[in-house]
Coordinates of C-alpha atoms in Angstrom, one line a residue:
Chain A
M90 CA -21.3 -8.5 14.2
L91 CA -17.6 -9.0 14.4
E92 CA -16.5 -12.2 16.0
F93 CA -14.3 -10.7 18.7
D94 CA -13.7 -14.1 20.3
D95 CA -12.1 -15.4 17.1
I96 CA -10.2 -12.4 15.7
Q97 CA -6.5 -12.2 16.8
H98 CA -6.1 -9.2 19.1
I99 CA -3.5 -7.4 16.9
L100 CA -6.1 -6.7 14.3
L101 CA -8.3 -4.5 16.4
T102 CA -6.4 -3.6 19.6
R103 CA -3.1 -2.1 20.6
A104 CA -1.3 -3.8 23.5
P105 CA -0.1 -1.5 26.3
A106 CA 3.4 -2.8 25.8
L107 CA 6.8 -1.1 26.1
T108 CA 8.7 -4.0 24.8
G109 CA 8.4 -7.1 22.6
R110 CA 10.1 -9.6 20.4
Y111 CA 9.5 -11.1 17.0
E112 CA 10.5 -14.7 16.5
F113 CA 10.9 -16.0 13.0
L114 CA 10.4 -19.7 12.7
S115 CA 10.9 -22.6 10.2
F116 CA 9.2 -26.0 10.3
R117 CA 11.5 -28.8 9.2
E118 CA 8.7 -31.3 9.9
A119 CA 5.0 -30.7 9.6
A120 CA 4.1 -32.6 12.7
A121 CA 6.6 -30.5 14.7
G122 CA 5.2 -27.3 13.3
R123 CA 1.7 -28.4 14.3
A124 CA 2.9 -29.4 17.8
W125 CA 4.4 -26.0 18.2
L126 CA 1.2 -24.3 17.0
S127 CA -1.0 -26.5 19.3
A128 CA 0.9 -25.2 22.3
I129 CA 1.3 -21.6 21.3
K130 CA -2.2 -21.0 20.1
E131 CA -3.4 -21.3 23.7
K132 CA -1.4 -18.2 24.4
V133 CA -2.9 -16.1 21.6
H134 CA -5.3 -13.4 22.8
S135 CA -8.5 -12.9 20.8
V136 CA -9.9 -9.3 20.7
A137 CA -12.4 -10.3 23.4
A138 CA -9.9 -11.9 25.7
M139 CA -7.6 -8.9 25.4
R140 CA -10.4 -6.4 26.2
D141 CA -11.5 -8.5 29.1
N142 CA -8.3 -8.1 31.0
V143 CA -6.2 -5.5 29.4
E144 CA -5.1 -4.0 32.7
G145 CA -4.2 -7.3 34.3
D146 CA -2.5 -9.2 31.5
M147 CA 1.3 -8.9 31.1
R148 CA 1.8 -10.2 27.5
W149 CA 0.1 -10.6 24.2
V150 CA 1.0 -13.1 21.5
T151 CA 0.2 -13.1 17.8
V152 CA 0.9 -16.0 15.4
A153 CA 0.9 -15.8 11.6
F154 CA 2.2 -17.9 8.7
T155 CA 3.8 -17.4 5.3
W156 CA 2.3 -19.4 2.4
N157 CA 5.3 -21.7 2.6
G158 CA 4.6 -22.0 6.2
L159 CA 1.0 -23.1 5.6
R160 CA 2.3 -25.7 3.2
A161 CA 5.0 -26.8 5.8
L162 CA 2.2 -27.4 8.3
G163 CA 0.6 -29.8 5.9
L164 CA -2.2 -27.7 4.3
D165 CA -3.3 -29.4 1.1
E166 CA -2.4 -28.1 -2.3
A167 CA -6.1 -27.5 -3.3
S168 CA -6.4 -25.1 -0.3
L169 CA -3.0 -23.5 -0.8
A170 CA -4.0 -22.7 -4.4
T171 CA -7.0 -20.6 -3.2
F172 CA -4.8 -17.9 -1.6
P173 CA -4.2 -14.8 -3.7
E174 CA -1.2 -14.8 -6.0
E175 CA 0.8 -12.1 -4.3
F176 CA 0.6 -13.9 -1.0
R177 CA 1.6 -17.2 -2.7
Q178 CA 4.6 -15.6 -4.3
G179 CA 5.7 -13.8 -1.1
M180 CA 7.2 -10.4 -0.5
V181 CA 10.6 -11.4 -1.9
A182 CA 9.2 -12.2 -5.4
R183 CA 7.3 -8.9 -5.4
A184 CA 10.5 -6.9 -4.6
E185 CA 10.6 -4.9 -7.8
T186 CA 7.0 -3.9 -7.6
L187 CA 7.4 -2.8 -3.9
G188 CA 10.6 -0.8 -4.6
D189 CA 12.8 -3.2 -2.7
T190 CA 15.7 -2.9 -5.1
G191 CA 19.3 -1.7 -4.7
A192 CA 20.2 -1.3 -1.1
N193 CA 16.6 -2.3 -0.2
A194 CA 16.8 -5.6 -2.1
P195 CA 15.9 -8.9 -0.2
E196 CA 19.5 -10.1 -0.7
H197 CA 20.5 -7.6 1.9
W198 CA 17.8 -8.5 4.4
Y199 CA 18.6 -9.7 7.9
G200 CA 17.7 -12.8 9.9
G201 CA 16.8 -15.2 7.1
V202 CA 13.4 -13.6 6.6
A203 CA 13.9 -13.5 2.8
S204 CA 14.4 -17.3 2.7
P205 CA 11.6 -19.6 1.6
D206 CA 12.3 -21.4 4.9
L207 CA 10.6 -18.6 6.8
H208 CA 7.3 -20.2 7.8
A209 CA 5.9 -18.4 10.8
I210 CA 6.2 -15.5 13.1
A211 CA 5.4 -15.3 16.7
I212 CA 5.0 -11.7 17.9
L213 CA 5.3 -11.0 21.6
F214 CA 4.2 -7.7 23.1
A215 CA 5.1 -7.5 26.8
R216 CA 4.2 -5.0 29.4
D217 CA 7.8 -4.8 30.8
A218 CA 11.3 -6.2 30.6
T219 CA 10.7 -8.9 33.3
E220 CA 7.7 -10.3 31.4
H221 CA 9.6 -10.1 28.2
A222 CA 12.5 -12.2 29.6
R223 CA 10.0 -14.7 31.1
C224 CA 8.2 -15.2 27.8
V225 CA 11.4 -15.5 25.8
S226 CA 12.5 -18.3 28.1
E227 CA 9.1 -20.0 27.9
H228 CA 9.2 -19.9 24.1
E229 CA 12.7 -21.2 24.1
K230 CA 11.5 -24.2 26.0
L231 CA 8.6 -24.8 23.7
V232 CA 10.8 -24.7 20.6
A233 CA 13.3 -27.1 22.3
A234 CA 10.4 -29.4 22.9
C235 CA 9.4 -29.4 19.2
P236 CA 12.4 -30.9 17.4
G237 CA 11.9 -30.0 13.7
V238 CA 11.0 -26.4 14.6
E239 CA 13.9 -24.0 14.0
L240 CA 14.3 -20.5 15.2
L241 CA 15.6 -18.5 12.2
S242 CA 16.1 -15.2 14.0
V243 CA 14.7 -12.9 16.5
L244 CA 14.2 -9.1 16.7
D245 CA 13.7 -7.4 20.0
V246 CA 11.6 -4.3 19.9
E247 CA 11.4 -1.6 22.5
A248 CA 9.9 1.9 23.0
I249 CA 12.5 4.6 23.0
P250 CA 12.5 7.7 25.3
P251 CA 10.6 9.9 25.9
F252 CA 8.1 7.2 26.8
D253 CA 5.0 9.4 27.2
Y254 CA 4.1 9.1 23.5
A255 CA 4.8 6.7 20.6
H256 CA 7.4 7.9 18.1
D257 CA 10.1 6.6 15.8
H258 CA 13.9 7.2 16.0
F259 CA 13.6 10.3 13.9
G260 CA 11.4 11.7 16.6
Y261 CA 8.1 11.8 14.7
R262 CA 5.0 11.1 16.8
D263 CA 3.2 8.0 15.5
R264 CA -0.2 6.4 15.7
L265 CA -2.1 9.5 14.7
S266 CA -4.1 8.3 11.7
Q267 CA -5.5 4.8 12.1
P268 CA -8.6 3.5 10.3
V269 CA -11.5 2.4 12.5
I270 CA -13.6 -0.6 11.7
E271 CA -17.3 -0.4 11.8
D272 CA -18.8 -2.2 14.9
S273 CA -15.3 -2.6 16.4
G274 CA -16.4 -0.6 19.5
E275 CA -14.1 2.3 18.6
D276 CA -15.0 5.8 17.3
P277 CA -12.9 7.6 14.7
T278 CA -11.2 10.8 15.8
P279 CA -12.5 14.0 14.1
G280 CA -11.2 14.2 10.5
S281 CA -10.6 10.4 10.2
G282 CA -13.7 9.8 8.2
A283 CA -16.5 7.2 8.9
P284 CA -15.6 3.8 10.2
L285 CA -14.7 1.3 7.5
K286 CA -16.5 -1.9 6.7
A287 CA -14.8 -4.9 8.3
G288 CA -14.2 -6.6 4.9
E289 CA -11.4 -4.1 4.1
F290 CA -9.4 -5.8 6.8
I291 CA -11.0 -9.0 8.0
L292 CA -11.8 -11.9 5.7
G293 CA -15.4 -13.1 5.5
Y294 CA -17.1 -9.7 6.0
P295 CA -18.7 -7.2 3.5
D296 CA -16.2 -4.6 2.3
E297 CA -16.7 -1.0 1.3
Y298 CA -18.5 -2.2 -1.9
G299 CA -20.9 -4.3 0.2
V300 CA -19.3 -7.4 -1.2
I301 CA -17.8 -10.4 0.7
A302 CA -14.7 -10.9 -1.4
D303 CA -13.5 -14.4 -2.5
R304 CA -11.2 -15.8 0.2
P305 CA -9.1 -18.9 0.8
Q306 CA -10.8 -22.2 1.4
P307 CA -12.0 -23.9 3.4
E308 CA -14.1 -21.3 5.0
M309 CA -13.1 -22.1 8.5
L310 CA -9.5 -21.3 7.6
A311 CA -10.2 -17.9 6.2
R312 CA -12.9 -16.8 8.6
N313 CA -11.7 -13.8 10.7
G314 CA -8.3 -14.0 9.1
S315 CA -6.3 -11.2 7.5
Y316 CA -3.0 -10.5 5.7
M317 CA -0.1 -8.9 7.3
A318 CA 2.9 -7.3 5.5
Y319 CA 6.0 -7.2 7.7
R320 CA 8.5 -4.4 7.1
R321 CA 11.8 -3.8 8.9
L322 CA 13.1 -0.4 8.1
Q323 CA 16.4 0.7 9.4
E324 CA 16.4 4.5 10.2
H325 CA 19.7 6.4 9.5
V326 CA 19.3 8.9 12.3
G327 CA 22.7 10.5 11.9
K328 CA 22.2 11.0 8.2
F329 CA 18.7 12.4 8.9
R330 CA 19.9 14.9 11.5
D331 CA 22.8 16.0 9.2
F332 CA 20.3 16.6 6.5
L333 CA 18.2 18.8 8.7
R334 CA 21.4 20.8 9.8
Q335 CA 22.4 21.2 6.1
H336 CA 19.0 22.6 5.1
G337 CA 18.2 24.7 8.2
N338 CA 20.4 27.3 9.9
T339 CA 18.4 27.4 13.1
A340 CA 16.7 24.8 15.2
E341 CA 13.4 26.3 14.0
E342 CA 14.3 26.0 10.4
Q343 CA 15.5 22.4 11.0
E344 CA 12.2 21.5 12.6
L345 CA 10.4 23.0 9.6
I346 CA 12.4 20.9 7.2
A347 CA 11.6 17.8 9.2
A348 CA 7.9 18.8 9.2
K349 CA 7.9 19.3 5.5
L350 CA 9.3 15.8 4.8
M351 CA 6.6 14.3 7.0
G352 CA 3.7 16.6 6.5
R353 CA 3.4 17.0 10.3
W354 CA 5.7 18.6 12.9
R355 CA 7.6 16.0 14.9
S356 CA 5.2 16.7 17.7
G357 CA 2.4 15.4 15.5
A358 CA 0.9 18.8 14.9
P359 CA -0.4 18.8 11.3
L360 CA 1.2 21.4 9.0
V361 CA -2.2 22.0 7.4
L362 CA -3.5 23.3 10.8
S363 CA -0.3 24.9 12.0
P364 CA 1.8 25.7 8.9
D365 CA 4.4 28.1 10.3
K366 CA 5.3 27.0 13.7
D367 CA 5.0 23.9 15.8
D368 CA 2.1 23.4 18.2
P369 CA 2.8 20.4 20.5
V370 CA -0.5 20.8 22.3
L371 CA -2.3 20.4 19.0
G372 CA 0.0 17.5 18.1
A373 CA -1.0 15.6 21.3
D374 CA -4.7 16.4 21.0
M375 CA -6.4 13.4 19.3
Q376 CA -9.6 15.4 19.0
R377 CA -7.9 17.9 16.8
N378 CA -4.6 16.5 15.3
N379 CA -6.3 14.6 12.5
D380 CA -9.0 17.0 11.6
F381 CA -8.0 18.4 8.2
N382 CA -8.1 17.7 4.5
Y383 CA -5.9 18.7 1.5
K384 CA -8.2 19.4 -1.4
E385 CA -9.8 22.4 0.2
M386 CA -7.4 23.4 2.9
D387 CA -4.0 23.0 1.1
P388 CA -4.6 22.2 -2.6
H389 CA -1.2 23.4 -3.8
G390 CA 0.9 22.0 -0.9
Y391 CA 2.0 25.3 0.6
A392 CA 1.6 23.8 4.0
V393 CA 2.1 20.1 3.3
P394 CA 4.3 19.4 0.2
L395 CA 2.5 17.2 -2.3
G396 CA 5.3 14.6 -2.0
S397 CA 5.6 14.5 1.8
H398 CA 5.2 11.1 3.6
A399 CA 1.9 11.8 5.2
R400 CA 0.3 13.2 2.0
R401 CA 1.5 10.1 0.1
M402 CA 0.5 7.5 2.6
N403 CA -2.9 9.0 3.2
P404 CA -3.9 11.5 0.5
R405 CA -7.3 11.9 2.2
D406 CA -9.6 13.8 -0.2
T407 CA -7.1 14.0 -3.0
A408 CA -7.2 10.3 -4.0
A409 CA -9.9 8.2 -5.5
N410 CA -11.4 5.3 -3.6
M411 CA -9.4 6.1 -0.4
N412 CA -11.6 3.7 1.7
R413 CA -10.3 0.8 -0.4
R414 CA -6.6 1.7 0.3
R415 CA -6.6 2.0 4.1
M416 CA -4.3 -0.1 6.2
I417 CA -3.9 -0.9 9.9
R418 CA -0.4 -0.4 11.2
R419 CA 1.1 -2.1 14.2
G420 CA 4.7 -2.3 15.3
A421 CA 7.5 -0.8 17.3
T422 CA 10.9 0.6 17.3
Y423 CA 14.0 -1.5 17.6
G424 CA 17.6 -0.7 18.3
P425 CA 19.2 1.7 20.8
Y426 CA 17.9 5.3 21.2
L427 CA 20.3 7.9 19.8
P428 CA 20.1 11.0 22.0
D429 CA 19.9 14.4 20.4
G430 CA 23.3 15.7 19.6
A431 CA 25.0 12.4 19.9
P432 CA 27.0 11.3 16.9
D433 CA 25.7 8.3 15.0
D434 CA 27.2 5.2 16.5
G435 CA 26.4 3.1 13.5
A436 CA 24.0 0.9 15.4
D437 CA 21.1 -0.8 13.6
R438 CA 17.9 1.0 14.7
G439 CA 14.6 1.5 13.1
I440 CA 11.0 0.4 13.0
A441 CA 9.7 -3.1 12.6
A442 CA 6.1 -2.8 11.6
F443 CA 3.1 -4.8 10.3
V444 CA 0.6 -3.5 7.8
I445 CA -2.7 -5.4 8.1
C446 CA -5.2 -5.5 5.3
G447 CA -7.8 -7.6 3.5
S448 CA -5.9 -7.5 0.2
L449 CA -2.1 -7.1 0.0
I450 CA -2.2 -6.2 -3.7
R451 CA -4.9 -3.6 -3.4
Q452 CA -3.8 -2.0 -0.2
F453 CA -0.2 -2.6 0.9
E454 CA 1.3 -3.1 -2.6
F455 CA -0.6 -0.2 -4.0
A456 CA 0.8 2.1 -1.2
Q457 CA 4.3 0.9 -1.9
N458 CA 4.2 0.9 -5.6
V459 CA 2.3 4.1 -6.2
W460 CA 2.2 6.3 -3.2
A461 CA 5.7 5.6 -1.9
N462 CA 7.6 4.9 -5.1
D463 CA 5.8 6.4 -8.1
K464 CA 8.2 9.1 -9.2
N465 CA 5.4 11.0 -10.9
F466 CA 2.9 10.9 -8.1
H467 CA 0.9 14.2 -8.2
E468 CA 3.0 15.0 -11.3
L469 CA 6.1 15.5 -9.2
E470 CA 8.3 14.0 -11.9
N471 CA 11.3 13.0 -9.9
E472 CA 10.3 12.4 -6.3
R473 CA 9.6 9.4 -4.1
D474 CA 8.4 9.3 -0.5
P475 CA 11.1 11.1 1.4
I476 CA 11.0 8.8 4.4
I477 CA 10.2 5.3 3.0
G478 CA 10.7 5.6 -0.7
N479 CA 13.5 3.9 -2.6
H480 CA 16.3 6.5 -2.8
D481 CA 19.6 6.3 -4.7
G482 CA 20.5 10.0 -4.2
T483 CA 19.1 11.2 -7.5
M484 CA 15.6 12.2 -6.3
E485 CA 14.3 15.6 -5.5
F486 CA 12.0 17.0 -2.8
K487 CA 10.0 20.1 -3.7
I488 CA 8.6 22.4 -1.0
P489 CA 5.9 24.7 -2.5
S490 CA 6.3 28.3 -1.2
R491 CA 5.4 31.8 -2.4
P492 CA 6.8 33.3 -4.5
I493 CA 9.1 30.5 -5.5
R494 CA 9.2 26.9 -4.3
K495 CA 12.3 25.3 -2.7
K496 CA 13.7 22.3 -4.5
I497 CA 16.1 20.0 -2.6
V498 CA 18.1 17.8 -5.0
G499 CA 20.0 14.6 -4.3
L500 CA 17.7 13.5 -1.4
P501 CA 19.5 10.8 0.6
A502 CA 18.0 7.5 1.7
F503 CA 16.9 8.1 5.4
T504 CA 15.7 4.5 5.6
T505 CA 16.8 1.1 4.3
V506 CA 14.5 -2.0 4.1
R507 CA 16.2 -4.7 6.2
G508 CA 13.5 -7.4 6.2
G509 CA 10.0 -8.2 5.1
A510 CA 7.5 -10.9 4.5
Y511 CA 3.8 -11.6 3.8
F512 CA 1.9 -13.4 6.5
F513 CA -1.6 -14.8 6.8
L514 CA -3.0 -14.0 10.2
P515 CA -5.6 -16.7 10.9
G516 CA -8.5 -16.4 13.4
L517 CA -8.3 -18.5 16.5
K518 CA -10.5 -21.4 15.2
A519 CA -8.4 -21.4 12.1
L520 CA -5.3 -21.8 14.2
S521 CA -6.9 -24.9 15.8
Y522 CA -7.8 -26.1 12.3
L523 CA -4.2 -25.7 11.2
A524 CA -2.9 -27.4 14.3
S525 CA -5.0 -30.4 13.7
L526 CA -4.3 -30.9 10.0
N527 CA -3.6 -34.5 9.0
R528 CA -4.2 -35.9 12.5
E529 CA -4.6 -39.3 10.9
D530 CA -0.9 -39.3 10.3
G531 CA -0.5 -40.3 13.9
V532 CA 0.7 -37.0 15.2
N533 CA -0.7 -36.0 18.5
A534 CA -1.6 -32.4 17.8
S535 CA -1.8 -31.6 21.5
V536 CA 1.9 -32.2 22.2
G537 CA 3.6 -29.3 23.8
Chain B
M278 CA 14.1 8.3 -14.8
S279 CA 15.0 12.0 -14.6
S280 CA 17.2 11.7 -17.7
E281 CA 14.2 10.1 -19.5
V282 CA 12.0 13.0 -18.5
K283 CA 14.5 15.5 -19.9
L284 CA 14.8 13.5 -23.1
Q285 CA 11.1 13.6 -23.6
D286 CA 11.1 16.8 -25.7
W287 CA 7.5 17.9 -26.5
S288 CA 8.7 20.1 -29.4
K289 CA 10.1 17.3 -31.5
P290 CA 7.7 14.7 -32.9
A291 CA 8.7 11.2 -32.1
A292 CA 7.7 7.6 -33.1
I293 CA 8.7 4.3 -31.6
A294 CA 8.4 0.8 -32.8
I295 CA 7.1 -1.5 -30.1
P296 CA 8.3 -5.1 -29.8
K297 CA 5.9 -8.0 -30.2
G298 CA 3.9 -8.4 -27.0
G299 CA 3.9 -4.7 -26.3
F300 CA 7.1 -4.5 -24.3
D301 CA 10.7 -5.7 -24.1
P302 CA 10.7 -8.5 -21.6
A303 CA 14.3 -7.7 -20.6
T304 CA 13.6 -4.2 -19.6
A305 CA 9.9 -4.0 -18.8
Q306 CA 9.1 -2.8 -15.3
K307 CA 7.1 -5.3 -13.1
G308 CA 3.7 -3.9 -12.0
R309 CA 1.4 -5.4 -9.4
Y310 CA -0.6 -7.2 -12.0
G311 CA 2.1 -8.0 -14.6
P312 CA 4.6 -6.2 -16.8
I313 CA 4.0 -2.5 -17.4
F314 CA 3.4 -1.5 -21.0
P315 CA 5.9 1.4 -21.5
K316 CA 5.1 5.0 -22.0
T317 CA 5.4 6.0 -25.7
P318 CA 5.3 9.4 -27.5
A319 CA 1.6 8.8 -27.5
C320 CA 1.7 8.4 -23.6
Y321 CA 0.2 5.3 -22.0
G322 CA -2.7 3.5 -23.3
F323 CA -4.4 0.2 -23.9
S324 CA -6.6 -1.4 -26.5
I325 CA -9.0 -4.1 -25.4
V326 CA -10.4 -6.3 -28.1
A327 CA -13.1 -8.8 -27.3
K328 CA -15.9 -10.7 -29.0
V329 CA -19.4 -9.5 -28.3
I330 CA -21.9 -12.2 -27.4
P331 CA -24.2 -12.5 -30.5
G332 CA -27.2 -10.3 -30.3
R333 CA -25.9 -8.0 -27.6
E334 CA -24.7 -5.2 -29.8
D335 CA -27.4 -2.8 -28.8
A336 CA -26.2 -2.7 -25.2
F337 CA -23.1 -0.9 -26.3
Y338 CA -25.0 1.8 -28.2
E339 CA -27.2 2.3 -25.2
H340 CA -24.2 2.5 -22.9
A341 CA -22.6 5.1 -25.1
K342 CA -25.6 7.4 -24.6
N343 CA -25.3 6.8 -20.9
I344 CA -21.7 7.9 -20.9
E345 CA -22.5 10.9 -22.9
N346 CA -25.2 12.0 -20.4
T347 CA -22.9 11.2 -17.4
I348 CA -20.1 13.4 -18.8
A349 CA -22.6 16.2 -19.6
T350 CA -23.8 16.3 -16.1
Q351 CA -20.6 15.4 -14.3
P352 CA -17.6 16.5 -16.4
D353 CA -15.0 15.1 -14.0
A354 CA -16.6 11.6 -13.9
L355 CA -13.6 10.0 -15.6
A356 CA -10.9 12.3 -14.2
V357 CA -9.3 9.6 -12.2
L358 CA -8.3 7.8 -15.4
K359 CA -6.1 10.7 -16.5
L360 CA -7.3 10.3 -20.0
H361 CA -6.5 12.1 -23.2
Y362 CA -8.9 10.2 -25.5
L363 CA -11.2 7.2 -25.5
R364 CA -12.3 5.5 -28.7
W365 CA -14.9 2.7 -28.6
L366 CA -15.5 0.7 -31.7
L367 CA -17.6 -2.3 -32.8
F368 CA -16.4 -4.1 -35.9
P369 CA -17.2 -7.3 -37.7
I370 CA -15.0 -10.2 -38.5
K371 CA -16.5 -13.0 -40.5
G372 CA -20.0 -12.0 -39.5
E373 CA -19.3 -11.8 -35.8
T374 CA -19.0 -8.5 -33.8
Y375 CA -16.0 -7.4 -31.9
F376 CA -15.6 -4.6 -29.4
M377 CA -12.5 -2.4 -29.1
Y378 CA -12.0 -0.1 -26.1
Q379 CA -9.0 2.1 -26.8
G380 CA -7.8 4.6 -24.3
I381 CA -4.8 7.0 -24.2
F382 CA -3.9 8.3 -20.8
D383 CA -1.1 9.6 -18.6
T384 CA -0.6 6.8 -16.0
D385 CA 0.3 3.2 -16.7
F386 CA -2.9 1.2 -16.3
D387 CA -1.3 -1.1 -13.7
K388 CA -0.9 1.6 -11.1
Y389 CA -4.5 2.7 -10.9
T390 CA -6.1 -0.5 -12.0
E391 CA -8.5 -0.8 -9.1
D392 CA -9.6 2.8 -9.5
A393 CA -10.4 2.2 -13.1
V394 CA -12.3 -0.9 -12.2
A395 CA -14.2 1.0 -9.6
L396 CA -15.0 3.7 -12.2
F397 CA -16.1 1.0 -14.7
G398 CA -18.5 -0.1 -12.0
A399 CA -19.7 3.5 -11.2
T400 CA -20.4 4.2 -14.9
G401 CA -22.0 0.9 -15.6
L402 CA -19.2 -0.3 -17.9
K403 CA -18.9 -3.6 -16.0
T404 CA -22.4 -4.4 -17.0
V405 CA -21.5 -3.7 -20.7
F406 CA -18.5 -5.9 -20.3
E407 CA -20.9 -8.7 -19.3
N408 CA -21.9 -8.7 -23.0
L409 CA -18.4 -9.8 -23.9
E410 CA -17.4 -13.4 -24.3
G411 CA -15.2 -14.7 -21.5
F412 CA -15.9 -11.9 -19.1
P413 CA -15.7 -13.4 -15.6
K414 CA -19.1 -14.0 -14.0
N415 CA -17.6 -13.5 -10.5
W416 CA -16.2 -10.0 -11.1
Q417 CA -18.1 -8.6 -8.2
T418 CA -16.4 -10.8 -5.6
N419 CA -13.2 -11.3 -7.5
P420 CA -11.9 -8.0 -8.9
E421 CA -8.6 -9.7 -9.9
A422 CA -10.6 -11.7 -12.4
F423 CA -11.8 -8.5 -14.0
I424 CA -8.3 -7.2 -14.2
K425 CA -7.0 -10.5 -15.7
F426 CA -9.7 -10.2 -18.4
V427 CA -8.6 -6.7 -19.3
R428 CA -4.9 -7.8 -19.5
D429 CA -5.7 -11.0 -21.4
H430 CA -7.6 -9.0 -24.0
Q431 CA -5.1 -6.1 -24.3
C432 CA -3.8 -5.9 -27.9
P433 CA -0.6 -3.8 -27.6
S434 CA 0.4 -1.4 -30.4
F435 CA 3.5 -2.1 -32.5
L436 CA 4.0 1.6 -33.5
E437 CA 3.0 4.8 -31.7
Y438 CA 3.6 8.4 -32.8
G439 CA 3.2 11.7 -31.1
E440 CA 3.2 15.1 -32.8
Y441 CA 3.8 16.6 -29.3
P442 CA 5.2 13.6 -27.6
Y443 CA 5.0 12.6 -23.9
V444 CA 2.9 15.6 -22.9
S445 CA 0.3 15.0 -20.2
A446 CA -3.3 16.2 -20.4
D447 CA -2.6 18.3 -17.3
E448 CA 0.3 20.0 -19.0
I449 CA -1.8 20.7 -22.1
K450 CA -4.6 22.1 -19.9
K451 CA -2.1 24.3 -18.0
A452 CA -0.6 25.6 -21.2
L453 CA -4.0 26.5 -22.6
K454 CA -5.0 28.2 -19.3
L455 CA -1.8 30.2 -19.4
K456 CA -2.5 31.2 -23.0
A457 CA -6.0 32.3 -21.9
A458 CA -4.6 34.2 -18.9
F459 CA -2.0 36.0 -21.2
S460 CA -4.8 36.9 -23.7
D461 CA -6.8 38.3 -20.8
M462 CA -3.8 40.2 -19.5
L463 CA -3.2 41.8 -22.9
D464 CA -6.9 42.7 -23.2
Q465 CA -6.6 44.5 -19.8
M466 CA -3.6 46.5 -21.0
Q467 CA -5.4 48.0 -24.1

């Protein structure tokens, strides 16, 4: 059984929040970091706590640490050495493998997150703006009460209109294809496949091979923990809309181009099920909007181009070992909404998301390295993911069509990576363990 | 790069000399598990050389029969590796037996490493590897250790040649299918 009272809520649940804030922290002194953690861990919801009062609670907090952060808290070298190499190195050191080069390179990232001084993140999801402001003020007081804890930067996130469904600044409906973990209490939607073994996402449980993978030590630190890749992607909405206008003469043609890039209409309706025109009712119907495959229903990509975003990030029955590549996504949009028809105001807007998985190298890094950025994925020769791939204006996007495919050359970059980091997301008991490290050094771990 | 793709002309035989270590450290791409061995006129490939634990040679011959049977009943069993050819050899050095696993394929090994490891498991190759000296005992719970063993025992080429360079197995199969389709078309027109 999954230990719902120890697993941080973000792993298995989605907070009903319209707003939030990510706070990036640095610990100048270990004792100060532990004091901060001792206080904030009391605010972190487990899955069980969240489910107990999801209608009543106003805010949900998540806490996670970089490898440098674990060291800064005082974790000993023997334990630090048991973490996987990619996590020890951190996202910045893995930039080339991830495609974070050129405009996406860590030297251009915002808010000090590329610095080795980034030690922790506190994620706030709040039900409304009033609660958001109250929590920000409370956390400000906590940080002030822990001299030696420094706030590197913050990022406010907020849903954008229309508010009746989740979507990004480009207008694509989100949260349509999420893996479900066995025994989590959730049922997969039709077409989503069987629930996955918990070990794919949570440390200490059997994975899809029936094996409990090696994990960091001591056991109490790893138990119910996970890894979390943070990605801040700026979305160039003006450039995206210009592109649609350039390649579509009518509103319908523009919608079709947008759909081909994604693999779904912006309403969420899958192109496999509705290849020629949008079907918003289908897009919103969770019982139908994920119920398709590629190998039998669209082998040549006449509906969904082989290089489209959705077909790359979840190739379904056209990839080997799919169950070992799945990822849980959480996150939100940031920056101001750009209404349809409004000229781009140059504001920074995009998505700030977390990819949660049991193995960063096997799941997240594979998706970035191969699915998003392998130019020869599906023998496409000179393409990358049209939405999140690394683009320098020299790539193509091919749209299979009878009798002759359409080839768009010189695809622009619609997104730019503006931040990223690897975090370890401990269970609640592990948070207590970390908060009480080295108590013999005289620090009162309950300060704050 | 696109310019590279265009330069890779299948009609002109090509050879390249490969620096010591298998790649140029200054230009090698970084993969998830280490530097990527570059594509050559003979496509991608690797050659694993490792010492067999004395007395275990028969396990390799038995496994070869298993693979033969697997492919006979399930021809696409190794499709995920994007292979052209596999060659497995046992050879002696000073009275001791060594194993060489040489594969030529169309993707760099780094990208689909885990898929290859999964396949090695499905076809029983991991159990054959247990007959090699230094193979990690904890490969089941620590797949990275298996990958490290493969990389540590990779003996890169220093010269590779292709009579029809850079061509993928899929392209060859497409060309042969097209040839067959044209033959059929001509037959129908008689």
